[in-house]
């Protein structure tokens, strides 16, 4: 089996849900306590053994490149002042073997993946979307790679969502569960209305794909929202080789919308050594005040 070494992180979107914050700042740089969301994604890829990552960016995303670059003046200053923990935090995002491709048009997720075709070449690879942070004992990307090592086929991560939310996701029409949590799929549908959804198993932004997806993308017509939909190309690929769905049973933090970002900051803050005690006291007091109708 070919080793899975490469990843694509699409990061060209405007982040309209967070305007005006995202007018000049990349949404991937929005912080969870003190770390940008995209760094969690890069760390997940590294924990899964990924060696090279291509970030597909666009206008206004230069801060992502700066974040993963070294910062010599800042590092020298922190070293001089003996601020070792901060120095380590700053250096933790250097040298992540990241490559950047800039997309000068936005024609959908499928198009962003297609942009990285030459970077990937003829190997299996993973795609990680930045809107979800995933937590489990084994990183989700590693779970997908383990599945690939068993089957040699493409595999997407899915999760059960409330039925009324199927119109926010790609949704699978499962055929049969071939082993625990691994489904063969009849077809894939992008953002179906709840009444049309074949299941509530939603694609959650982690994909392991064979390179044949690029042929499928090139043959796929523009779909929903007049965008080239990755889900549509996956549906086409599934007609010539299996595309499995792997059910994720860990915790998912959706940071792609306002409440999700705030909730994730609270959850991660409650574990962060710098703020956890203060935040816990604050949350407890807040809950009491709310119950007493003081807010
Ligand atoms: C994209 C995909 C969708 C998937 C979702 C997961 O949609 O098109 O199939 O379920 O990511 O986050 P977006 O959220 O970019 O609209």
PDB file of C-alpha atoms and ligand atoms in Angstrom:
ATOM      1  CA  UNK A   1       0.000   0.000   0.000  1.00  0.00           C
ATOM      2  CA  UNK A   2       1.282   3.474  -0.854  1.00  0.00           C
ATOM      3  CA  UNK A   3       2.111   5.544   2.210  1.00  0.00           C
ATOM      4  CA  UNK A   4      -0.195   8.529   2.820  1.00  0.00           C
ATOM      5  CA  UNK A   5       2.222  11.469   3.101  1.00  0.00           C
ATOM      6  CA  UNK A   6       0.464  14.525   1.750  1.00  0.00           C
ATOM      7  CA  UNK A   7      -2.447  16.735   2.736  1.00  0.00           C
ATOM      8  CA  UNK A   8      -4.417  19.624   1.326  1.00  0.00           C
ATOM      9  CA  UNK A   9      -5.922  22.297   3.555  1.00  0.00           C
ATOM     10  CA  UNK A  10      -8.312  24.496   1.562  1.00  0.00           C
ATOM     11  CA  UNK A  11      -8.235  27.981   3.080  1.00  0.00           C
ATOM     12  CA  UNK A  12      -9.387  30.355   0.371  1.00  0.00           C
ATOM     13  CA  UNK A  13     -12.914  31.122   1.634  1.00  0.00           C
ATOM     14  CA  UNK A  14     -13.962  34.653   2.589  1.00  0.00           C
ATOM     15  CA  UNK A  15     -15.200  33.766   6.065  1.00  0.00           C
ATOM     16  CA  UNK A  16     -18.333  35.856   5.575  1.00  0.00           C
ATOM     17  CA  UNK A  17     -19.916  34.491   8.758  1.00  0.00           C
ATOM     18  CA  UNK A  18     -17.342  36.397  10.779  1.00  0.00           C
ATOM     19  CA  UNK A  19     -17.470  39.768   9.036  1.00  0.00           C
ATOM     20  CA  UNK A  20     -16.339  42.408   9.810  1.00  0.00           C
ATOM     21  CA  UNK A  21     -13.566  40.524  11.702  1.00  0.00           C
ATOM     22  CA  UNK A  22     -12.568  38.647   8.549  1.00  0.00           C
ATOM     23  CA  UNK A  23     -12.393  41.679   6.276  1.00  0.00           C
ATOM     24  CA  UNK A  24      -8.597  41.850   6.641  1.00  0.00           C
ATOM     25  CA  UNK A  25      -7.866  38.759   8.779  1.00  0.00           C
ATOM     26  CA  UNK A  26      -8.006  35.187   7.474  1.00  0.00           C
ATOM     27  CA  UNK A  27     -10.779  33.243   9.229  1.00  0.00           C
ATOM     28  CA  UNK A  28      -8.270  30.403   9.680  1.00  0.00           C
ATOM     29  CA  UNK A  29      -6.345  32.740  12.009  1.00  0.00           C
ATOM     30  CA  UNK A  30      -9.238  33.214  14.449  1.00  0.00           C
ATOM     31  CA  UNK A  31      -7.942  32.098  17.839  1.00  0.00           C
ATOM     32  CA  UNK A  32      -8.941  29.317  20.164  1.00  0.00           C
ATOM     33  CA  UNK A  33      -7.634  30.916  23.379  1.00  0.00           C
ATOM     34  CA  UNK A  34      -4.134  31.643  22.009  1.00  0.00           C
ATOM     35  CA  UNK A  35      -3.714  29.465  18.926  1.00  0.00           C
ATOM     36  CA  UNK A  36      -5.155  29.989  15.446  1.00  0.00           C
ATOM     37  CA  UNK A  37      -7.627  27.349  14.334  1.00  0.00           C
ATOM     38  CA  UNK A  38      -5.474  26.325  11.360  1.00  0.00           C
ATOM     39  CA  UNK A  39      -2.627  25.354  13.674  1.00  0.00           C
ATOM     40  CA  UNK A  40      -4.854  22.718  15.291  1.00  0.00           C
ATOM     41  CA  UNK A  41      -5.558  21.356  11.797  1.00  0.00           C
ATOM     42  CA  UNK A  42      -1.861  21.254  10.887  1.00  0.00           C
ATOM     43  CA  UNK A  43      -1.094  19.517  14.193  1.00  0.00           C
ATOM     44  CA  UNK A  44      -3.768  16.880  13.525  1.00  0.00           C
ATOM     45  CA  UNK A  45      -2.153  16.168  10.143  1.00  0.00           C
ATOM     46  CA  UNK A  46       1.312  15.883  11.673  1.00  0.00           C
ATOM     47  CA  UNK A  47       0.070  13.562  14.428  1.00  0.00           C
ATOM     48  CA  UNK A  48      -1.284  11.324  11.668  1.00  0.00           C
ATOM     49  CA  UNK A  49       2.159  11.121  10.043  1.00  0.00           C
ATOM     50  CA  UNK A  50       1.538  13.590   7.200  1.00  0.00           C
ATOM     51  CA  UNK A  51       4.836  14.991   5.918  1.00  0.00           C
ATOM     52  CA  UNK A  52       3.848  17.678   3.424  1.00  0.00           C
ATOM     53  CA  UNK A  53       0.865  19.999   3.484  1.00  0.00           C
ATOM     54  CA  UNK A  54      -0.426  22.229   0.722  1.00  0.00           C
ATOM     55  CA  UNK A  55      -2.553  25.143   1.903  1.00  0.00           C
ATOM     56  CA  UNK A  56      -4.751  26.574  -0.844  1.00  0.00           C
ATOM     57  CA  UNK A  57      -5.146  30.262  -0.053  1.00  0.00           C
ATOM     58  CA  UNK A  58      -6.407  33.394  -1.732  1.00  0.00           C
ATOM     59  CA  UNK A  59      -6.354  37.148  -1.319  1.00  0.00           C
ATOM     60  CA  UNK A  60      -6.004  38.432   2.227  1.00  0.00           C
ATOM     61  CA  UNK A  61      -4.521  35.209   3.626  1.00  0.00           C
ATOM     62  CA  UNK A  62      -0.894  36.218   3.956  1.00  0.00           C
ATOM     63  CA  UNK A  63      -1.076  36.035   7.752  1.00  0.00           C
ATOM     64  CA  UNK A  64      -1.320  32.232   7.438  1.00  0.00           C
ATOM     65  CA  UNK A  65       2.032  32.114   5.635  1.00  0.00           C
ATOM     66  CA  UNK A  66       3.598  34.445   8.211  1.00  0.00           C
ATOM     67  CA  UNK A  67       2.245  32.342  11.064  1.00  0.00           C
ATOM     68  CA  UNK A  68       3.981  29.201   9.846  1.00  0.00           C
ATOM     69  CA  UNK A  69       7.204  31.009   8.965  1.00  0.00           C
ATOM     70  CA  UNK A  70      10.010  31.729  11.409  1.00  0.00           C
ATOM     71  CA  UNK A  71       9.970  35.151  13.108  1.00  0.00           C
ATOM     72  CA  UNK A  72      13.682  35.872  13.739  1.00  0.00           C
ATOM     73  CA  UNK A  73      13.381  39.245  15.530  1.00  0.00           C
ATOM     74  CA  UNK A  74      10.594  38.063  17.820  1.00  0.00           C
ATOM     75  CA  UNK A  75      12.383  34.799  18.565  1.00  0.00           C
ATOM     76  CA  UNK A  76      15.668  36.596  19.366  1.00  0.00           C
ATOM     77  CA  UNK A  77      13.824  39.022  21.638  1.00  0.00           C
ATOM     78  CA  UNK A  78      12.072  36.224  23.551  1.00  0.00           C
ATOM     79  CA  UNK A  79      15.348  34.288  23.837  1.00  0.00           C
ATOM     80  CA  UNK A  80      17.160  37.390  25.215  1.00  0.00           C
ATOM     81  CA  UNK A  81      14.474  37.917  27.804  1.00  0.00           C
ATOM     82  CA  UNK A  82      14.542  34.237  28.814  1.00  0.00           C
ATOM     83  CA  UNK A  83      10.892  33.774  27.885  1.00  0.00           C
ATOM     84  CA  UNK A  84      11.407  30.126  26.990  1.00  0.00           C
ATOM     85  CA  UNK A  85       7.799  28.960  27.088  1.00  0.00           C
ATOM     86  CA  UNK A  86       6.725  31.745  24.747  1.00  0.00           C
ATOM     87  CA  UNK A  87       9.676  31.066  22.471  1.00  0.00           C
ATOM     88  CA  UNK A  88       8.674  27.438  22.280  1.00  0.00           C
ATOM     89  CA  UNK A  89       5.074  28.415  21.501  1.00  0.00           C
ATOM     90  CA  UNK A  90       6.232  30.728  18.722  1.00  0.00           C
ATOM     91  CA  UNK A  91       8.570  28.124  17.265  1.00  0.00           C
ATOM     92  CA  UNK A  92       5.983  25.342  17.442  1.00  0.00           C
ATOM     93  CA  UNK A  93       4.437  26.566  14.199  1.00  0.00           C
ATOM     94  CA  UNK A  94       7.729  26.985  12.273  1.00  0.00           C
ATOM     95  CA  UNK A  95       8.952  24.526   9.671  1.00  0.00           C
ATOM     96  CA  UNK A  96       5.710  22.662   9.316  1.00  0.00           C
ATOM     97  CA  UNK A  97       6.567  21.616   5.748  1.00  0.00           C
ATOM     98  CA  UNK A  98       3.804  23.766   4.389  1.00  0.00           C
ATOM     99  CA  UNK A  99       3.466  24.788   0.766  1.00  0.00           C
ATOM    100  CA  UNK A 100       1.111  27.501  -0.378  1.00  0.00           C
ATOM    101  CA  UNK A 101      -0.854  27.772  -3.588  1.00  0.00           C
ATOM    102  CA  UNK A 102      -2.867  30.882  -4.186  1.00  0.00           C
ATOM    103  CA  UNK A 103      -6.206  30.496  -5.899  1.00  0.00           C
ATOM    104  CA  UNK A 104      -7.141  33.645  -7.771  1.00  0.00           C
ATOM    105  CA  UNK A 105     -10.770  32.652  -8.217  1.00  0.00           C
ATOM    106  CA  UNK A 106     -13.242  30.897  -5.976  1.00  0.00           C
ATOM    107  CA  UNK A 107     -15.175  28.175  -7.658  1.00  0.00           C
ATOM    108  CA  UNK A 108     -15.836  25.862  -4.771  1.00  0.00           C
ATOM    109  CA  UNK A 109     -14.176  23.229  -2.604  1.00  0.00           C
ATOM    110  CA  UNK A 110     -13.729  20.827  -5.525  1.00  0.00           C
ATOM    111  CA  UNK A 111     -11.879  23.498  -7.463  1.00  0.00           C
ATOM    112  CA  UNK A 112      -9.623  24.253  -4.467  1.00  0.00           C
ATOM    113  CA  UNK A 113      -8.660  20.565  -4.262  1.00  0.00           C
ATOM    114  CA  UNK A 114      -8.089  20.427  -8.025  1.00  0.00           C
ATOM    115  CA  UNK A 115      -5.688  23.385  -7.708  1.00  0.00           C
ATOM    116  CA  UNK A 116      -3.336  21.135  -5.711  1.00  0.00           C
ATOM    117  CA  UNK A 117      -3.318  18.331  -8.303  1.00  0.00           C
ATOM    118  CA  UNK A 118       0.353  18.767  -9.293  1.00  0.00           C
ATOM    119  CA  UNK A 119       1.419  18.986  -5.654  1.00  0.00           C
ATOM    120  CA  UNK A 120      -0.234  15.638  -4.921  1.00  0.00           C
ATOM    121  CA  UNK A 121       0.799  13.752  -8.069  1.00  0.00           C
ATOM    122  CA  UNK A 122      -0.066  10.077  -8.126  1.00  0.00           C
ATOM    123  CA  UNK A 123      -0.500   9.306  -4.418  1.00  0.00           C
ATOM    124  CA  UNK A 124      -3.329   8.929  -1.949  1.00  0.00           C
ATOM    125  CA  UNK A 125      -3.759  12.045   0.211  1.00  0.00           C
ATOM    126  CA  UNK A 126      -5.950  13.646   2.837  1.00  0.00           C
ATOM    127  CA  UNK A 127      -8.029  16.818   2.776  1.00  0.00           C
ATOM    128  CA  UNK A 128      -8.647  18.622   6.048  1.00  0.00           C
ATOM    129  CA  UNK A 129     -11.188  21.442   6.221  1.00  0.00           C
ATOM    130  CA  UNK A 130     -10.541  24.109   8.796  1.00  0.00           C
ATOM    131  CA  UNK A 131     -14.029  24.576  10.199  1.00  0.00           C
ATOM    132  CA  UNK A 132     -13.966  21.585  12.496  1.00  0.00           C
ATOM    133  CA  UNK A 133     -11.546  20.652  15.256  1.00  0.00           C
ATOM    134  CA  UNK A 134     -11.689  16.948  16.034  1.00  0.00           C
ATOM    135  CA  UNK A 135     -10.706  15.207  19.235  1.00  0.00           C
ATOM    136  CA  UNK A 136     -10.340  11.514  19.853  1.00  0.00           C
ATOM    137  CA  UNK A 137      -7.706   9.180  21.268  1.00  0.00           C
ATOM    138  CA  UNK A 138      -6.509   8.498  17.723  1.00  0.00           C
ATOM    139  CA  UNK A 139      -6.573  11.653  15.542  1.00  0.00           C
ATOM    140  CA  UNK A 140      -9.356  11.420  12.964  1.00  0.00           C
ATOM    141  CA  UNK A 141      -6.930  11.794  10.052  1.00  0.00           C
ATOM    142  CA  UNK A 142      -5.000   8.796  11.423  1.00  0.00           C
ATOM    143  CA  UNK A 143      -8.244   6.824  11.663  1.00  0.00           C
ATOM    144  CA  UNK A 144      -8.827   7.451   7.939  1.00  0.00           C
ATOM    145  CA  UNK A 145      -5.261   6.453   7.079  1.00  0.00           C
ATOM    146  CA  UNK A 146      -5.711   3.230   9.082  1.00  0.00           C
ATOM    147  CA  UNK A 147      -8.863   2.483   7.052  1.00  0.00           C
ATOM    148  CA  UNK A 148      -6.996   3.168   3.826  1.00  0.00           C
ATOM    149  CA  UNK A 149      -4.235   0.797   4.900  1.00  0.00           C
ATOM    150  CA  UNK A 150      -6.909  -1.920   5.309  1.00  0.00           C
ATOM    151  CA  UNK A 151      -8.890  -1.294   2.112  1.00  0.00           C
ATOM    152  CA  UNK A 152      -6.682   0.725  -0.267  1.00  0.00           C
ATOM    153  CA  UNK A 153      -9.763   2.833  -1.070  1.00  0.00           C
ATOM    154  CA  UNK A 154     -10.926   6.401  -0.500  1.00  0.00           C
ATOM    155  CA  UNK A 155     -12.655   6.993   2.834  1.00  0.00           C
ATOM    156  CA  UNK A 156     -14.493  10.034   4.192  1.00  0.00           C
ATOM    157  CA  UNK A 157     -15.251  10.864   7.785  1.00  0.00           C
ATOM    158  CA  UNK A 158     -18.944  11.143   8.619  1.00  0.00           C
ATOM    159  CA  UNK A 159     -20.873  11.856  11.777  1.00  0.00           C
ATOM    160  CA  UNK A 160     -24.520  11.729  12.753  1.00  0.00           C
ATOM    161  CA  UNK A 161     -26.113  15.189  12.816  1.00  0.00           C
ATOM    162  CA  UNK A 162     -29.672  16.297  13.683  1.00  0.00           C
ATOM    163  CA  UNK A 163     -31.830  15.440  10.680  1.00  0.00           C
ATOM    164  CA  UNK A 164     -32.959  19.057  10.209  1.00  0.00           C
ATOM    165  CA  UNK A 165     -29.312  20.086   9.638  1.00  0.00           C
ATOM    166  CA  UNK A 166     -28.593  17.899   6.605  1.00  0.00           C
ATOM    167  CA  UNK A 167     -28.788  20.964   4.342  1.00  0.00           C
ATOM    168  CA  UNK A 168     -25.496  22.202   5.812  1.00  0.00           C
ATOM    169  CA  UNK A 169     -23.483  19.129   4.806  1.00  0.00           C
ATOM    170  CA  UNK A 170     -22.640  16.544   2.202  1.00  0.00           C
ATOM    171  CA  UNK A 171     -24.702  13.512   3.218  1.00  0.00           C
ATOM    172  CA  UNK A 172     -24.200   9.831   2.432  1.00  0.00           C
ATOM    173  CA  UNK A 173     -26.714   7.239   1.370  1.00  0.00           C
ATOM    174  CA  UNK A 174     -25.238   4.231   3.181  1.00  0.00           C
ATOM    175  CA  UNK A 175     -25.405   0.772   1.593  1.00  0.00           C
ATOM    176  CA  UNK A 176     -24.148  -1.561   4.275  1.00  0.00           C
ATOM    177  CA  UNK A 177     -21.886  -1.407   7.303  1.00  0.00           C
ATOM    178  CA  UNK A 178     -19.009  -3.653   6.233  1.00  0.00           C
ATOM    179  CA  UNK A 179     -17.241  -3.512   9.588  1.00  0.00           C
ATOM    180  CA  UNK A 180     -17.730  -1.522  12.765  1.00  0.00           C
ATOM    181  CA  UNK A 181     -18.362   2.085  11.688  1.00  0.00           C
ATOM    182  CA  UNK A 182     -17.268   1.547   8.053  1.00  0.00           C
ATOM    183  CA  UNK A 183     -19.973   1.949   5.430  1.00  0.00           C
ATOM    184  CA  UNK A 184     -20.170   1.200   1.755  1.00  0.00           C
ATOM    185  CA  UNK A 185     -22.045   4.059   0.154  1.00  0.00           C
ATOM    186  CA  UNK A 186     -24.695   4.047  -2.566  1.00  0.00           C
ATOM    187  CA  UNK A 187     -24.338   7.736  -3.315  1.00  0.00           C
ATOM    188  CA  UNK A 188     -23.297  11.091  -1.920  1.00  0.00           C
ATOM    189  CA  UNK A 189     -25.510  14.183  -1.960  1.00  0.00           C
ATOM    190  CA  UNK A 190     -24.384  17.774  -1.327  1.00  0.00           C
ATOM    191  CA  UNK A 191     -26.546  19.682   1.168  1.00  0.00           C
ATOM    192  CA  UNK A 192     -29.905  17.926   0.699  1.00  0.00           C
ATOM    193  CA  UNK A 193     -33.048  19.375   2.248  1.00  0.00           C
ATOM    194  CA  UNK A 194     -33.980  17.352   5.343  1.00  0.00           C
ATOM    195  CA  UNK A 195     -36.982  15.842   3.507  1.00  0.00           C
ATOM    196  CA  UNK A 196     -34.709  14.616   0.700  1.00  0.00           C
ATOM    197  CA  UNK A 197     -31.759  13.482   2.832  1.00  0.00           C
ATOM    198  CA  UNK A 198     -30.954   9.768   2.475  1.00  0.00           C
ATOM    199  CA  UNK A 199     -29.551   9.620   6.056  1.00  0.00           C
ATOM    200  CA  UNK A 200     -28.242  11.884   8.780  1.00  0.00           C
ATOM    201  CA  UNK A 201     -24.637  10.754   8.277  1.00  0.00           C
ATOM    202  CA  UNK A 202     -22.879  13.978   7.317  1.00  0.00           C
ATOM    203  CA  UNK A 203     -19.428  14.521   5.813  1.00  0.00           C
ATOM    204  CA  UNK A 204     -17.399  16.401   8.426  1.00  0.00           C
ATOM    205  CA  UNK A 205     -14.391  17.758   6.615  1.00  0.00           C
ATOM    206  CA  UNK A 206     -11.788  14.983   6.667  1.00  0.00           C
ATOM    207  CA  UNK A 207     -11.279  13.033   3.462  1.00  0.00           C
ATOM    208  CA  UNK A 208      -8.802  10.380   2.398  1.00  0.00           C
ATOM    209  CA  UNK A 209      -8.785  10.280  -1.397  1.00  0.00           C
ATOM    210  CA  UNK A 210      -7.031   8.303  -4.083  1.00  0.00           C
ATOM    211  CA  UNK A 211      -5.511  10.420  -6.887  1.00  0.00           C
ATOM    212  CA  UNK A 212      -8.270   9.269  -9.258  1.00  0.00           C
ATOM    213  CA  UNK A 213     -10.383  11.977  -7.603  1.00  0.00           C
ATOM    214  CA  UNK A 214      -8.651  14.478  -9.907  1.00  0.00           C
ATOM    215  CA  UNK A 215     -10.042  12.764 -13.023  1.00  0.00           C
ATOM    216  CA  UNK A 216     -13.441  12.739 -11.356  1.00  0.00           C
ATOM    217  CA  UNK A 217     -13.156  16.451 -10.512  1.00  0.00           C
ATOM    218  CA  UNK A 218     -12.242  17.249 -14.108  1.00  0.00           C
ATOM    219  CA  UNK A 219     -15.345  15.413 -15.307  1.00  0.00           C
ATOM    220  CA  UNK A 220     -17.731  16.868 -12.738  1.00  0.00           C
ATOM    221  CA  UNK A 221     -20.047  19.690 -13.825  1.00  0.00           C
ATOM    222  CA  UNK A 222     -20.534  22.716 -11.578  1.00  0.00           C
ATOM    223  CA  UNK A 223     -23.163  21.879  -8.978  1.00  0.00           C
ATOM    224  CA  UNK A 224     -24.888  23.506  -6.027  1.00  0.00           C
ATOM    225  CA  UNK A 225     -24.256  27.282  -5.790  1.00  0.00           C
ATOM    226  CA  UNK A 226     -22.603  27.099  -9.243  1.00  0.00           C
ATOM    227  CA  UNK A 227     -19.497  25.699  -7.536  1.00  0.00           C
ATOM    228  CA  UNK A 228     -17.411  22.622  -8.305  1.00  0.00           C
ATOM    229  CA  UNK A 229     -18.517  20.392  -5.445  1.00  0.00           C
ATOM    230  CA  UNK A 230     -16.045  17.887  -4.006  1.00  0.00           C
ATOM    231  CA  UNK A 231     -19.035  15.793  -2.915  1.00  0.00           C
ATOM    232  CA  UNK A 232     -20.232  15.488  -6.540  1.00  0.00           C
ATOM    233  CA  UNK A 233     -16.783  14.331  -7.708  1.00  0.00           C
ATOM    234  CA  UNK A 234     -16.656  11.799  -4.868  1.00  0.00           C
ATOM    235  CA  UNK A 235     -20.048  10.501  -5.971  1.00  0.00           C
ATOM    236  CA  UNK A 236     -18.634  10.042  -9.483  1.00  0.00           C
ATOM    237  CA  UNK A 237     -15.475   8.341  -8.158  1.00  0.00           C
ATOM    238  CA  UNK A 238     -17.661   5.927  -6.191  1.00  0.00           C
ATOM    239  CA  UNK A 239     -19.006   4.592  -9.489  1.00  0.00           C
ATOM    240  CA  UNK A 240     -15.575   3.249 -10.528  1.00  0.00           C
ATOM    241  CA  UNK A 241     -13.943   2.485  -7.141  1.00  0.00           C
ATOM    242  CA  UNK A 242     -15.265   2.197  -3.606  1.00  0.00           C
ATOM    243  CA  UNK A 243     -15.489   5.332  -1.513  1.00  0.00           C
ATOM    244  CA  UNK A 244     -16.142   4.313   2.076  1.00  0.00           C
ATOM    245  CA  UNK A 245     -17.555   6.371   4.932  1.00  0.00           C
ATOM    246  CA  UNK A 246     -15.973   6.050   8.367  1.00  0.00           C
ATOM    247  CA  UNK A 247     -18.149   7.092  11.285  1.00  0.00           C
ATOM    248  CA  UNK A 248     -16.316   9.389  13.695  1.00  0.00           C
ATOM    249  CA  UNK A 249     -17.292   8.863  17.313  1.00  0.00           C
ATOM    250  CA  UNK A 250     -15.073  11.436  19.005  1.00  0.00           C
ATOM    251  CA  UNK A 251     -15.749  15.100  19.783  1.00  0.00           C
ATOM    252  CA  UNK A 252     -16.245  17.666  17.074  1.00  0.00           C
ATOM    253  CA  UNK A 253     -15.881  21.406  17.632  1.00  0.00           C
ATOM    254  CA  UNK A 254     -17.374  23.378  14.769  1.00  0.00           C
ATOM    255  CA  UNK A 255     -15.536  26.697  14.687  1.00  0.00           C
ATOM    256  CA  UNK A 256     -17.077  27.786  11.395  1.00  0.00           C
ATOM    257  CA  UNK A 257     -19.884  29.826  12.945  1.00  0.00           C
ATOM    258  CA  UNK A 258     -20.121  32.350  15.776  1.00  0.00           C
ATOM    259  CA  UNK A 259     -21.588  30.238  18.560  1.00  0.00           C
ATOM    260  CA  UNK A 260     -19.271  27.331  17.671  1.00  0.00           C
ATOM    261  CA  UNK A 261     -16.201  29.555  17.952  1.00  0.00           C
ATOM    262  CA  UNK A 262     -17.282  30.953  21.319  1.00  0.00           C
ATOM    263  CA  UNK A 263     -18.189  27.506  22.678  1.00  0.00           C
ATOM    264  CA  UNK A 264     -14.839  26.070  21.549  1.00  0.00           C
ATOM    265  CA  UNK A 265     -12.990  28.920  23.238  1.00  0.00           C
ATOM    266  CA  UNK A 266     -14.823  28.201  26.477  1.00  0.00           C
ATOM    267  CA  UNK A 267     -14.218  24.431  26.272  1.00  0.00           C
ATOM    268  CA  UNK A 268     -10.529  24.818  25.437  1.00  0.00           C
ATOM    269  CA  UNK A 269     -10.163  27.679  27.917  1.00  0.00           C
ATOM    270  CA  UNK A 270     -11.421  25.411  30.702  1.00  0.00           C
ATOM    271  CA  UNK A 271      -8.363  23.205  30.040  1.00  0.00           C
ATOM    272  CA  UNK A 272      -5.802  25.914  29.374  1.00  0.00           C
ATOM    273  CA  UNK A 273      -3.377  26.364  32.300  1.00  0.00           C
ATOM    274  CA  UNK A 274      -3.246  30.173  31.902  1.00  0.00           C
ATOM    275  CA  UNK A 275      -6.981  30.782  32.178  1.00  0.00           C
ATOM    276  CA  UNK A 276      -8.787  27.653  33.382  1.00  0.00           C
ATOM    277  CA  UNK A 277      -9.259  28.638  37.043  1.00  0.00           C
ATOM    278  CA  UNK A 278     -10.432  32.170  36.325  1.00  0.00           C
ATOM    279  CA  UNK A 279     -12.691  31.012  33.522  1.00  0.00           C
ATOM    280  CA  UNK A 280     -14.252  28.261  35.633  1.00  0.00           C
ATOM    281  CA  UNK A 281     -15.088  30.722  38.429  1.00  0.00           C
ATOM    282  CA  UNK A 282     -16.482  33.147  35.889  1.00  0.00           C
ATOM    283  CA  UNK A 283     -18.668  30.531  34.185  1.00  0.00           C
ATOM    284  CA  UNK A 284     -20.041  29.306  37.529  1.00  0.00           C
ATOM    285  CA  UNK A 285     -20.855  32.854  38.644  1.00  0.00           C
ATOM    286  CA  UNK A 286     -22.403  33.623  35.283  1.00  0.00           C
ATOM    287  CA  UNK A 287     -24.657  30.563  35.490  1.00  0.00           C
ATOM    288  CA  UNK A 288     -25.817  31.629  38.959  1.00  0.00           C
ATOM    289  CA  UNK A 289     -26.503  35.173  37.785  1.00  0.00           C
ATOM    290  CA  UNK A 290     -28.483  33.903  34.810  1.00  0.00           C
ATOM    291  CA  UNK A 291     -30.529  31.580  37.007  1.00  0.00           C
ATOM    292  CA  UNK A 292     -31.234  34.493  39.355  1.00  0.00           C
ATOM    293  CA  UNK A 293     -32.310  36.624  36.371  1.00  0.00           C
ATOM    294  CA  UNK A 294     -29.503  39.098  37.023  1.00  0.00           C
ATOM    295  CA  UNK A 295     -28.511  39.020  33.312  1.00  0.00           C
TER     296      UNK A 295
HETATM  297  C1  LIG B   1     -18.207  21.590   2.826  1.00  0.00           C
HETATM  298  C2  LIG B   1     -18.630  20.414   1.927  1.00  0.00           C
HETATM  299  C3  LIG B   1     -19.700  19.584   2.619  1.00  0.00           C
HETATM  300  C4  LIG B   1     -19.208  19.131   3.979  1.00  0.00           C
HETATM  301  C5  LIG B   1     -18.799  20.359   4.826  1.00  0.00           C
HETATM  302  C6  LIG B   1     -18.173  19.919   6.131  1.00  0.00           C
HETATM  303  O1  LIG B   1     -19.287  22.499   2.906  1.00  0.00           O
HETATM  304  O2  LIG B   1     -19.082  20.914   0.687  1.00  0.00           O
HETATM  305  O3  LIG B   1     -19.982  18.452   1.834  1.00  0.00           O
HETATM  306  O4  LIG B   1     -20.218  18.414   4.652  1.00  0.00           O
HETATM  307  O5  LIG B   1     -17.831  21.142   4.114  1.00  0.00           O
HETATM  308  O6  LIG B   1     -17.823  21.019   6.919  1.00  0.00           O
HETATM  309  P1  LIG B   1     -19.107  24.016   3.474  1.00  0.00           P
HETATM  310  O7  LIG B   1     -19.144  23.900   4.971  1.00  0.00           O
HETATM  311  O8  LIG B   1     -17.789  24.493   2.956  1.00  0.00           O
HETATM  312  O9  LIG B   1     -20.266  24.765   2.934  1.00  0.00           O
END
